[in-house]
Amino acid sequence: MLLSAILVALLATISQWWFFAPITRCMTYPLTTGLIVGIFMGHPMLGMLAGANIQLVYLGWINTGGVMPSNTMVAGIFGTALTILAGANPKLAVTFAVPFSLIGLLMVEIYQSINSFWVHRADAELAKGNVKAIRFLNYIPSLIVALVVYGIPAFCLVYFGRGWASSMLKMIPKSLTTALEVVGAIMPALGIAMLLNYLGKKTLVPYFFIGFFLTAYLHLQIMAIAIFAGLLAYLIYINDKDKTNNKVTATPKKKVRRLTLNNRTGEQEEVAKPSTMDMTKAAKSLSPLNYKLRLTKSDLVKTWLWEQSDEAAYNYERLQALGLTNMMIYPIKKLYPKERQAEELKKYMVFFNTEPHMIGPVIHGIALSMEEARANGAKISAEDINGVRTGLMGPAAGIGDTVQQGILFPILASIGATMALDHNYFGPVMFTLVFLLIIYSIGYGMFMYGYKKGKESVISILKSGLLDKVTKAFSIVGLMVVGTMAATRVTIKTPLIWHVGQSTIKLQSLFNQLAPSLIPLLITLLVWWLLRKKINATWIVVGIFVVGILCSYLGVFATI
């Protein structure tokens, strides 16, 4: 048990201490960590089932702009560990995980608040010309804080918790255990409804119902729905693209609509231009001809790898600033003499926050291109570089968060969780590997594209409207997959029976004649309606607990 406790504590630590994103990125998802916790504690199947059940609740919980609506890292790791310790039904994992996720919000506040101190220390060290201190400050203090805030509680839970966890489960009456299973069966409706709230534009909502009824009536598996949805989305994308091309050909002088994705909400807004006259002047200075100082392909790859630590010391005050300053140490040393290096790094110690893995890296590629030009004597100031970075920060975040967290993740996680709940270990493994491969392949490409093409080419893509069409296509796939999840993973039914004279009518049979899985659909739509009415998700969680337990005791709801 000591080894298990140490391993789970290490996992909990790196789930928040994001020292290298390709390793730590999926440690925020219960589908991935559930299986790992299960392996560490000697119960891989129970861990995987617990993690998959927990993941269904958090399909639609999107962390944007430094705001975390619920701590899914703590929910997945601590909730799975407690389920294994208690030897509980994996359906109960949700009821264990939700309280932990709320406690986890306090933990992340402590972690990110304390990390703000290292930013000020970094300012002081750069003022003294001490570049080496940035590496230390980005990694070591944040590691210690993550270990104390996350690792030690996880160790104590696993090492000391088996006795009281088993006792706690034995103390719960059978009727309450059954009621909590009903709560667990309803809870995935919240995650599905949150995705509907995020993706569900009026013109796209019908695709949710298509996915739902294809599964409810034809019993198609989620992979079949995903393939069908992907082909349908591709046809719609091609059709939209052809319409746009024909429209542009007919009216070549008409201004192309600009991309209108907001920073971190997915709502529409005008894209900020990175700069005005100063930035135009800077763009003219970016020609690489006659450069004496150059960044090689190897230099770019190394810088991209250092960029994967940009959230190791993530903090409330300047968010990614310390990590990005750490990223720029290598190219700054390559481009500038020693006496200038600390001064040049100071410009990166300003507030910065964007989607860091998939679309955001394009900004860092552009910054490197401008930095290279500046080192070779181009008339580019520190303010010019930060003007571009700040201007592109919002659009890149809006696109990256929408595609990665709002579309790509729920599609892959839905498929992975479904496979996991069918006792297939390939589910979480597939999700983790494919998700990481997609986002970091795109992220690497965007980083290199930003360096090679500079800001003008990136802005032209943002203005073209192409990404609106791509986002629409992905949204169609996401909504159809979510519809499948509503039909299969909100596993609730009614055992009510009506006696009319000599006849007995089972209410569930009546519902099945109207539409299979009608109760799960109605529950999901009700939760979606509450979200659209701006009811806080935490209150909805409380409501599901109360209603689920009450309806179980009254005999209104039961699990399928």
Coordinates of C-alpha atoms in Angstrom, one line a residue:
M1 CA 0.0 0.0 0.0
L2 CA 3.0 2.3 0.6
L3 CA 4.1 2.1 -3.0
S4 CA 0.5 2.6 -4.2
A5 CA 0.2 5.7 -2.1
I6 CA 3.5 7.1 -3.4
L7 CA 2.5 6.5 -7.0
V8 CA -0.9 8.1 -6.6
A9 CA 0.6 11.0 -4.8
L10 CA 3.0 11.5 -7.7
L11 CA 0.2 11.4 -10.2
A12 CA -1.8 13.9 -8.2
T13 CA 1.2 16.2 -8.1
I14 CA 1.8 16.3 -11.8
S15 CA -1.9 16.5 -12.5
Q16 CA -1.5 20.2 -11.4
W17 CA 2.2 20.8 -11.9
W18 CA 2.2 20.9 -15.7
F19 CA 6.0 20.6 -16.1
F20 CA 5.8 19.1 -19.7
A21 CA 2.4 19.3 -21.4
P22 CA 2.6 16.1 -23.6
I23 CA 3.0 14.1 -20.4
T24 CA 0.7 16.1 -18.1
R25 CA -2.1 17.3 -20.4
C26 CA -4.3 14.2 -20.1
M27 CA -3.7 14.0 -16.3
T28 CA -6.5 16.5 -16.0
Y29 CA -9.0 14.0 -17.3
P30 CA -10.6 11.2 -15.1
L31 CA -10.8 8.9 -18.1
T32 CA -7.0 8.8 -18.3
T33 CA -6.2 9.0 -14.5
G34 CA -8.9 6.5 -13.5
L35 CA -7.1 3.7 -15.3
I36 CA -3.7 4.8 -14.0
V37 CA -4.9 5.0 -10.4
G38 CA -6.4 1.6 -10.9
I39 CA -3.1 0.2 -12.1
F40 CA -1.2 1.8 -9.2
M41 CA -3.7 0.4 -6.6
G42 CA -3.9 -3.1 -8.2
H43 CA -7.5 -2.8 -9.5
P44 CA -7.2 -1.5 -13.1
M45 CA -10.7 -2.6 -14.2
L46 CA -12.4 -0.9 -11.3
G47 CA -10.2 2.2 -11.7
M48 CA -11.1 2.4 -15.4
L49 CA -14.8 2.0 -14.8
A50 CA -14.8 4.6 -12.0
G51 CA -12.8 7.1 -14.1
A52 CA -15.1 6.6 -17.1
N53 CA -18.2 7.2 -14.9
I54 CA -16.6 10.3 -13.5
Q55 CA -15.6 11.6 -16.9
L56 CA -19.1 11.5 -18.2
V57 CA -20.1 14.2 -15.7
Y58 CA -17.3 16.5 -16.8
L59 CA -17.6 16.2 -20.6
G60 CA -18.8 19.8 -20.8
W61 CA -16.7 21.4 -18.1
I62 CA -14.3 23.7 -20.0
N63 CA -11.5 25.6 -18.3
T64 CA -11.0 29.0 -20.0
G65 CA -9.2 32.2 -19.3
G66 CA -7.6 30.8 -16.1
V67 CA -11.1 30.0 -14.7
M68 CA -11.7 26.5 -13.5
P69 CA -15.4 25.7 -13.0
S70 CA -14.6 22.4 -11.3
N71 CA -11.3 20.6 -10.4
T72 CA -11.5 17.5 -12.6
M73 CA -8.0 16.4 -11.7
V74 CA -8.9 16.0 -8.0
A75 CA -12.3 14.5 -9.0
G76 CA -10.7 11.8 -11.1
I77 CA -7.8 10.8 -9.0
F78 CA -9.3 11.2 -5.5
G79 CA -12.7 9.9 -6.5
T80 CA -11.3 6.8 -8.2
A81 CA -9.0 6.1 -5.3
L82 CA -11.8 6.3 -2.8
T83 CA -14.0 4.0 -5.0
I84 CA -11.2 1.4 -5.0
L85 CA -10.5 1.8 -1.3
A86 CA -14.2 1.2 -0.5
G87 CA -14.6 -1.6 -3.0
A88 CA -17.7 0.3 -4.2
N89 CA -19.7 -0.1 -7.3
P90 CA -18.1 2.1 -10.0
K91 CA -21.4 3.9 -10.5
L92 CA -20.9 5.4 -7.0
A93 CA -17.6 6.9 -8.1
V94 CA -19.5 10.0 -9.2
T95 CA -20.9 10.7 -5.8
F96 CA -17.4 10.3 -4.3
A97 CA -15.8 12.5 -7.0
V98 CA -18.2 15.5 -7.0
P99 CA -17.4 16.6 -3.4
F100 CA -13.7 16.2 -4.1
S101 CA -14.0 18.4 -7.2
L102 CA -15.4 21.2 -5.1
I103 CA -12.7 20.9 -2.5
G104 CA -10.3 20.9 -5.4
L105 CA -11.3 24.4 -6.3
L106 CA -9.9 25.6 -3.0
M107 CA -6.7 23.6 -3.7
V108 CA -6.2 25.2 -7.1
E109 CA -6.7 28.7 -5.7
I110 CA -4.0 28.0 -3.1
Y111 CA -1.7 26.7 -5.7
Q112 CA -2.1 29.5 -8.2
S113 CA -2.0 32.2 -5.6
I114 CA 1.3 31.0 -4.0
N115 CA 2.8 30.7 -7.5
S116 CA 2.4 34.5 -7.9
F117 CA 5.3 35.0 -5.5
W118 CA 7.8 33.3 -7.9
V119 CA 6.9 35.8 -10.6
H120 CA 8.1 38.7 -8.5
R121 CA 11.2 36.8 -7.6
A122 CA 11.8 36.3 -11.3
D123 CA 11.5 40.1 -11.9
A124 CA 14.1 40.7 -9.2
E125 CA 16.5 38.1 -10.6
L126 CA 16.3 39.5 -14.2
A127 CA 16.9 43.0 -12.8
K128 CA 20.2 41.6 -11.4
G129 CA 20.9 39.9 -14.8
N130 CA 20.5 36.4 -13.4
V131 CA 19.0 34.5 -16.3
K132 CA 19.6 31.1 -14.8
A133 CA 17.2 31.7 -11.9
I134 CA 14.3 31.7 -14.3
R135 CA 14.6 28.0 -15.0
F136 CA 14.7 27.2 -11.3
L137 CA 11.8 29.5 -10.4
N138 CA 9.6 28.1 -13.2
Y139 CA 9.9 24.5 -12.0
I140 CA 11.1 23.9 -8.5
P141 CA 8.9 26.1 -6.3
S142 CA 5.8 25.2 -8.2
L143 CA 6.7 21.5 -7.8
I144 CA 7.0 21.9 -4.0
V145 CA 3.6 23.7 -3.8
A146 CA 1.9 21.0 -6.0
L147 CA 3.4 18.3 -3.8
V148 CA 2.1 19.9 -0.6
V149 CA -1.3 20.9 -1.9
Y150 CA -2.1 17.8 -4.1
G151 CA 0.5 15.1 -3.5
I152 CA 0.4 14.8 0.3
P153 CA -3.5 14.7 0.6
A154 CA -3.5 12.0 -2.1
F155 CA -0.9 10.0 -0.3
C156 CA -2.8 10.2 3.0
L157 CA -6.0 9.2 1.3
V158 CA -4.5 6.0 -0.2
Y159 CA -2.2 5.0 2.7
F160 CA -4.5 5.7 5.6
G161 CA -7.9 5.5 4.0
R162 CA -8.7 1.8 3.3
G163 CA -10.1 1.1 6.8
W164 CA -12.4 4.1 7.1
A165 CA -13.4 4.0 3.4
S166 CA -14.7 0.4 3.8
S167 CA -16.3 1.3 7.1
M168 CA -18.0 4.3 5.6
L169 CA -19.5 2.2 2.8
K170 CA -20.7 -0.4 5.2
M171 CA -22.4 2.2 7.3
I172 CA -24.5 3.5 4.3
P173 CA -27.9 1.8 4.2
K174 CA -28.6 -0.3 1.1
S175 CA -31.5 2.0 0.2
L176 CA -29.2 5.0 0.2
T177 CA -26.6 3.2 -1.9
T178 CA -29.3 2.4 -4.4
A179 CA -30.3 6.1 -4.3
L180 CA -26.7 7.2 -4.9
E181 CA -26.5 4.9 -7.9
V182 CA -29.6 6.7 -9.3
V183 CA -27.8 10.0 -8.7
G184 CA -24.8 8.6 -10.6
A185 CA -27.0 7.5 -13.5
I186 CA -28.5 11.0 -13.8
M187 CA -25.3 12.9 -13.4
P188 CA -23.9 12.4 -16.9
A189 CA -26.9 14.5 -18.1
L190 CA -25.1 17.6 -16.7
G191 CA -21.9 17.0 -18.7
I192 CA -23.9 16.4 -21.9
A193 CA -26.1 19.4 -21.3
M194 CA -23.0 21.6 -20.8
L195 CA -21.7 20.5 -24.2
L196 CA -25.1 21.3 -25.7
N197 CA -25.0 24.7 -24.1
Y198 CA -21.5 25.3 -25.6
L199 CA -22.1 23.8 -29.1
G200 CA -25.8 24.1 -29.4
K201 CA -26.4 26.9 -31.9
K202 CA -30.0 26.9 -33.0
T203 CA -29.0 25.8 -36.6
L204 CA -27.0 22.9 -35.3
V205 CA -29.1 21.5 -32.4
P206 CA -31.0 19.1 -34.8
Y207 CA -27.8 17.1 -35.2
F208 CA -27.9 16.3 -31.5
F209 CA -31.4 14.8 -32.0
I210 CA -30.2 12.9 -35.1
G211 CA -27.4 11.3 -33.0
F212 CA -29.8 10.5 -30.2
F213 CA -32.5 8.8 -32.3
L214 CA -30.1 6.9 -34.5
T215 CA -28.8 5.3 -31.3
A216 CA -32.2 5.0 -29.6
Y217 CA -34.0 3.4 -32.5
L218 CA -31.3 1.7 -34.6
H219 CA -29.0 0.9 -31.7
L220 CA -25.9 2.1 -33.6
Q221 CA -22.7 2.1 -31.6
I222 CA -20.9 5.4 -30.9
M223 CA -18.0 4.7 -33.3
A224 CA -20.6 4.2 -36.2
I225 CA -22.2 7.5 -35.3
A226 CA -18.9 9.2 -35.1
I227 CA -17.9 7.9 -38.6
F228 CA -21.3 8.8 -40.0
A229 CA -21.2 12.3 -38.4
G230 CA -17.6 12.9 -39.7
L231 CA -18.7 12.1 -43.3
L232 CA -21.8 14.2 -43.0
A233 CA -19.8 17.1 -41.6
Y234 CA -17.2 16.9 -44.4
L235 CA -20.0 17.1 -47.0
I236 CA -21.4 20.1 -45.3
Y237 CA -18.0 21.7 -45.0
I238 CA -17.3 21.2 -48.8
N239 CA -20.7 22.7 -49.6
D240 CA -20.2 25.7 -47.4
K241 CA -16.7 26.3 -48.9
D242 CA -18.1 26.1 -52.5
K243 CA -20.8 28.6 -51.7
T244 CA -18.2 31.0 -50.2
N245 CA -15.9 30.6 -53.2
N246 CA -18.8 31.2 -55.6
K247 CA -19.9 34.3 -53.6
V248 CA -16.3 35.7 -53.7
T249 CA -16.0 35.1 -57.4
A250 CA -19.3 36.9 -58.1
T251 CA -18.5 39.9 -55.9
P252 CA -14.7 40.1 -55.6
K253 CA -14.8 43.5 -53.9
K254 CA -16.9 42.4 -51.1
K255 CA -15.1 42.4 -47.7
V256 CA -14.7 38.9 -46.3
R257 CA -16.3 38.5 -42.9
R258 CA -13.8 38.3 -40.1
L259 CA -13.6 35.5 -37.6
T260 CA -15.6 36.3 -34.6
L261 CA -14.6 33.9 -31.8
N262 CA -14.2 35.3 -28.4
N263 CA -11.2 34.8 -26.2
R264 CA -12.4 32.1 -23.9
T265 CA -16.2 31.9 -24.2
G266 CA -16.9 30.9 -27.7
E267 CA -19.2 33.8 -28.1
Q268 CA -18.8 36.3 -31.0
E269 CA -16.8 39.4 -30.9
E270 CA -14.6 41.5 -33.2
V271 CA -11.0 40.1 -33.6
A272 CA -8.5 42.6 -32.2
K273 CA -5.8 43.7 -34.7
P274 CA -2.4 43.1 -33.3
S275 CA -1.3 46.7 -33.9
T276 CA -1.6 49.8 -36.1
M277 CA 1.2 51.9 -37.6
D278 CA 4.0 50.6 -35.4
M279 CA 3.1 47.0 -36.3
T280 CA 3.0 47.8 -40.0
K281 CA 6.5 49.3 -39.7
A282 CA 7.6 46.2 -37.8
A283 CA 6.2 43.8 -40.5
K284 CA 8.3 45.5 -43.2
S285 CA 11.4 44.8 -41.1
L286 CA 10.9 41.1 -41.0
S287 CA 12.8 40.2 -44.2
P288 CA 15.3 37.4 -43.4
L289 CA 17.7 38.6 -46.1
N290 CA 21.3 39.2 -45.0
Y291 CA 20.7 38.0 -41.4
K292 CA 23.9 37.4 -39.5
L293 CA 22.1 35.8 -36.6
R294 CA 19.8 32.9 -37.4
L295 CA 17.7 30.4 -35.6
T296 CA 18.2 26.9 -37.0
K297 CA 15.5 24.2 -37.3
S298 CA 17.1 22.6 -34.2
D299 CA 16.8 25.9 -32.3
L300 CA 13.1 26.1 -33.2
V301 CA 12.4 22.5 -32.1
K302 CA 14.1 23.1 -28.8
T303 CA 12.2 26.3 -28.2
W304 CA 8.9 24.5 -29.0
L305 CA 9.8 21.8 -26.5
W306 CA 10.6 24.4 -23.8
E307 CA 7.2 26.0 -24.6
Q308 CA 5.5 22.8 -23.3
S309 CA 6.4 24.0 -19.8
D310 CA 4.6 27.4 -20.1
E311 CA 2.1 26.5 -17.4
A312 CA 4.4 24.8 -14.9
A313 CA 4.2 27.9 -12.6
Y314 CA 0.7 29.0 -13.7
N315 CA -0.5 31.7 -11.4
Y316 CA -3.3 34.2 -11.0
E317 CA -1.3 37.3 -11.4
R318 CA 0.4 36.8 -14.8
L319 CA -0.8 33.3 -15.8
Q320 CA 1.7 31.9 -18.4
A321 CA 4.3 34.7 -18.2
L322 CA 7.0 33.0 -16.2
G323 CA 6.7 29.8 -18.3
L324 CA 7.0 31.7 -21.6
T325 CA 10.0 33.7 -20.3
N326 CA 11.6 30.3 -19.5
M327 CA 10.7 29.2 -23.1
M328 CA 12.5 32.2 -24.6
I329 CA 15.8 31.7 -22.7
Y330 CA 17.3 29.4 -25.4
P331 CA 16.6 31.6 -28.4
I332 CA 17.5 34.8 -26.6
K333 CA 20.9 33.3 -25.6
K334 CA 21.3 32.4 -29.3
L335 CA 20.4 35.8 -30.7
Y336 CA 21.8 38.3 -28.2
P337 CA 25.1 38.9 -26.3
K338 CA 25.2 38.0 -22.7
E339 CA 24.9 41.6 -21.4
R340 CA 21.6 42.0 -23.3
Q341 CA 19.9 38.7 -22.5
A342 CA 18.2 39.6 -19.2
E343 CA 16.9 42.8 -20.6
E344 CA 15.5 41.1 -23.6
L345 CA 13.7 38.5 -21.5
K346 CA 12.0 41.2 -19.4
K347 CA 9.5 41.9 -22.2
Y348 CA 8.1 38.3 -21.7
M349 CA 7.4 38.8 -18.0
V350 CA 4.1 40.6 -18.8
F351 CA 0.6 39.1 -18.4
F352 CA -0.1 36.5 -21.0
N353 CA -2.7 33.8 -21.4
T354 CA -3.9 31.9 -24.4
E355 CA -4.7 28.3 -25.5
P356 CA -1.2 26.9 -25.1
H357 CA -1.0 23.6 -27.0
M358 CA -2.8 23.6 -30.4
I359 CA -3.4 27.1 -31.8
G360 CA -1.6 29.4 -29.3
P361 CA 1.9 28.2 -30.4
V362 CA 1.5 30.2 -33.6
I363 CA 2.0 33.4 -31.5
H364 CA 5.3 32.2 -30.1
G365 CA 6.5 31.3 -33.7
I366 CA 5.7 34.9 -34.8
A367 CA 7.4 36.3 -31.7
L368 CA 10.6 34.3 -32.6
S369 CA 10.5 35.6 -36.1
M370 CA 10.2 39.2 -34.9
E371 CA 12.9 38.5 -32.2
E372 CA 15.3 37.2 -34.9
A373 CA 14.7 40.4 -37.0
R374 CA 15.2 42.6 -33.9
A375 CA 18.5 40.9 -33.1
N376 CA 19.7 41.6 -36.7
G377 CA 19.0 45.3 -36.4
A378 CA 15.4 45.6 -37.7
K379 CA 13.5 48.5 -36.2
I380 CA 11.3 46.4 -34.0
S381 CA 10.8 47.4 -30.4
A382 CA 9.8 45.3 -27.3
E383 CA 6.4 47.0 -27.5
D384 CA 6.0 45.9 -31.1
I385 CA 6.6 42.2 -30.2
N386 CA 4.2 42.4 -27.2
G387 CA 1.7 44.3 -29.4
V388 CA 1.5 41.3 -31.7
R389 CA 1.5 38.8 -28.9
T390 CA -1.3 40.6 -27.0
G391 CA -3.4 41.2 -30.2
L392 CA -3.3 37.5 -31.2
M393 CA -3.8 36.2 -27.7
G394 CA -7.6 36.4 -27.7
P395 CA -8.3 35.0 -31.2
A396 CA -5.9 32.1 -30.7
A397 CA -7.5 31.3 -27.3
G398 CA -11.0 31.5 -28.8
I399 CA -10.2 29.1 -31.6
G400 CA -8.0 26.8 -29.6
D401 CA -10.4 26.4 -26.7
T402 CA -13.4 25.9 -28.9
V403 CA -11.8 23.3 -31.1
Q404 CA -9.8 21.5 -28.4
Q405 CA -11.9 21.5 -25.3
G406 CA -15.4 22.1 -26.8
I407 CA -15.2 19.7 -29.8
L408 CA -12.2 17.5 -30.1
F409 CA -12.1 16.4 -26.4
P410 CA -15.8 15.5 -26.0
I411 CA -15.8 13.5 -29.2
L412 CA -12.7 11.4 -28.3
A413 CA -13.6 11.2 -24.6
S414 CA -17.2 10.1 -25.4
I415 CA -15.9 7.3 -27.5
G416 CA -13.2 6.4 -25.0
A417 CA -15.6 6.4 -22.0
T418 CA -18.1 4.3 -23.9
M419 CA -15.4 1.7 -24.7
A420 CA -14.2 1.8 -21.1
L421 CA -17.7 1.2 -19.7
D422 CA -17.9 -1.8 -22.0
H423 CA -14.8 -3.2 -20.1
N424 CA -12.4 -2.4 -23.0
Y425 CA -9.0 -1.1 -21.8
F426 CA -8.4 0.3 -25.3
G427 CA -10.9 3.1 -24.6
P428 CA -8.8 5.4 -22.3
V429 CA -5.6 4.4 -24.1
M430 CA -7.0 5.4 -27.4
F431 CA -8.4 8.6 -26.1
T432 CA -5.1 9.6 -24.5
L433 CA -2.9 8.8 -27.4
V434 CA -5.1 10.1 -30.2
F435 CA -5.9 13.3 -28.3
L436 CA -2.3 14.1 -27.6
L437 CA -1.2 13.2 -31.1
I438 CA -3.7 15.5 -32.7
I439 CA -3.2 18.6 -30.5
Y440 CA 0.6 18.5 -30.4
S441 CA 1.0 17.7 -34.1
I442 CA -1.2 20.7 -34.9
G443 CA 0.6 22.8 -32.2
Y444 CA 4.0 22.0 -33.6
G445 CA 2.8 22.9 -37.1
M446 CA 1.3 26.1 -35.9
F447 CA 4.5 27.1 -34.1
M448 CA 6.6 26.5 -37.2
Y449 CA 4.0 28.2 -39.4
G450 CA 4.0 31.3 -37.2
Y451 CA 7.8 31.5 -37.5
K452 CA 8.0 31.1 -41.2
K453 CA 5.0 33.2 -42.3
G454 CA 4.9 35.9 -39.6
K455 CA 1.9 37.8 -38.4
E456 CA 0.4 38.9 -41.7
S457 CA -0.3 35.4 -43.0
V458 CA -1.9 34.4 -39.6
I459 CA -4.2 37.5 -39.6
S460 CA -5.2 36.7 -43.2
I461 CA -6.4 33.2 -42.1
L462 CA -8.3 34.8 -39.2
K463 CA -10.1 37.1 -41.6
S464 CA -10.9 34.5 -44.2
G465 CA -13.8 32.8 -42.3
L466 CA -12.3 29.4 -43.0
L467 CA -12.0 28.5 -39.4
D468 CA -15.7 29.3 -38.9
K469 CA -16.5 26.5 -41.4
V470 CA -14.1 24.1 -39.8
T471 CA -15.5 24.8 -36.4
K472 CA -19.0 24.2 -37.7
A473 CA -18.0 20.9 -39.2
F474 CA -16.5 19.7 -35.9
S475 CA -19.5 20.9 -34.0
I476 CA -21.8 18.7 -36.1
V477 CA -19.7 15.7 -35.2
G478 CA -19.6 16.7 -31.5
L479 CA -23.3 17.2 -31.3
M480 CA -24.2 13.8 -32.9
V481 CA -21.8 12.0 -30.6
V482 CA -23.2 13.8 -27.6
G483 CA -26.7 12.8 -28.8
T484 CA -25.5 9.2 -28.7
M485 CA -24.2 9.7 -25.1
A486 CA -27.5 11.0 -24.0
A487 CA -29.2 7.9 -25.3
T488 CA -26.8 5.4 -23.7
R489 CA -25.1 7.0 -20.7
V490 CA -27.9 8.7 -18.8
T491 CA -29.0 5.2 -17.5
I492 CA -32.2 6.0 -15.8
K493 CA -35.7 4.5 -16.0
T494 CA -39.0 4.5 -14.0
P495 CA -40.3 1.4 -12.3
L496 CA -43.8 2.9 -11.8
I497 CA -46.7 0.7 -12.5
W498 CA -50.3 1.9 -13.0
H499 CA -53.3 -0.4 -12.2
V500 CA -56.3 0.4 -14.3
G501 CA -59.1 -2.1 -13.5
Q502 CA -57.8 -5.6 -14.2
S503 CA -54.9 -4.2 -16.4
T504 CA -51.4 -3.3 -15.3
I505 CA -49.5 -0.6 -17.2
K506 CA -45.8 -0.3 -16.9
L507 CA -45.0 3.3 -17.4
Q508 CA -41.5 2.6 -18.8
S509 CA -43.0 0.3 -21.5
L510 CA -45.3 3.2 -22.4
F511 CA -42.4 5.6 -22.7
N512 CA -40.5 3.0 -24.8
Q513 CA -43.4 2.9 -27.3
L514 CA -43.3 6.6 -27.6
A515 CA -39.5 6.8 -28.0
P516 CA -36.7 4.6 -26.5
S517 CA -34.6 6.4 -23.9
L518 CA -37.2 9.1 -23.6
I519 CA -36.6 9.7 -19.9
P520 CA -32.8 10.3 -20.3
L521 CA -33.6 12.7 -23.2
L522 CA -36.1 14.7 -21.1
I523 CA -33.7 14.9 -18.1
T524 CA -30.9 16.0 -20.4
L525 CA -33.0 18.7 -22.0
L526 CA -34.2 19.9 -18.6
V527 CA -30.7 20.3 -17.4
W528 CA -29.8 22.1 -20.6
W529 CA -32.7 24.5 -20.1
L530 CA -31.5 25.2 -16.5
L531 CA -28.1 26.0 -17.9
R532 CA -29.5 28.4 -20.5
K533 CA -31.4 30.1 -17.6
K534 CA -27.9 30.8 -16.1
I535 CA -28.4 28.5 -13.2
N536 CA -25.0 27.8 -11.7
A537 CA -23.8 24.3 -12.4
T538 CA -22.9 23.7 -8.8
W539 CA -26.5 24.2 -7.8
I540 CA -27.6 21.8 -10.6
V541 CA -25.3 19.2 -9.1
V542 CA -26.9 19.7 -5.7
G543 CA -30.3 19.5 -7.3
I544 CA -29.5 16.2 -9.0
F545 CA -28.4 14.8 -5.6
V546 CA -31.6 15.9 -3.9
V547 CA -34.0 14.9 -6.7
G548 CA -32.1 11.6 -7.4
I549 CA -32.2 10.4 -3.8
L550 CA -35.8 11.6 -3.3
C551 CA -37.1 9.9 -6.5
S552 CA -35.2 6.7 -5.7
Y553 CA -36.9 6.5 -2.3
L554 CA -40.3 7.3 -3.8
G555 CA -39.8 4.6 -6.4
V556 CA -40.0 7.0 -9.3
F557 CA -36.5 6.4 -10.7
A558 CA -34.2 3.4 -10.9
T559 CA -31.1 2.5 -12.8
I560 CA -31.2 0.6 -16.0

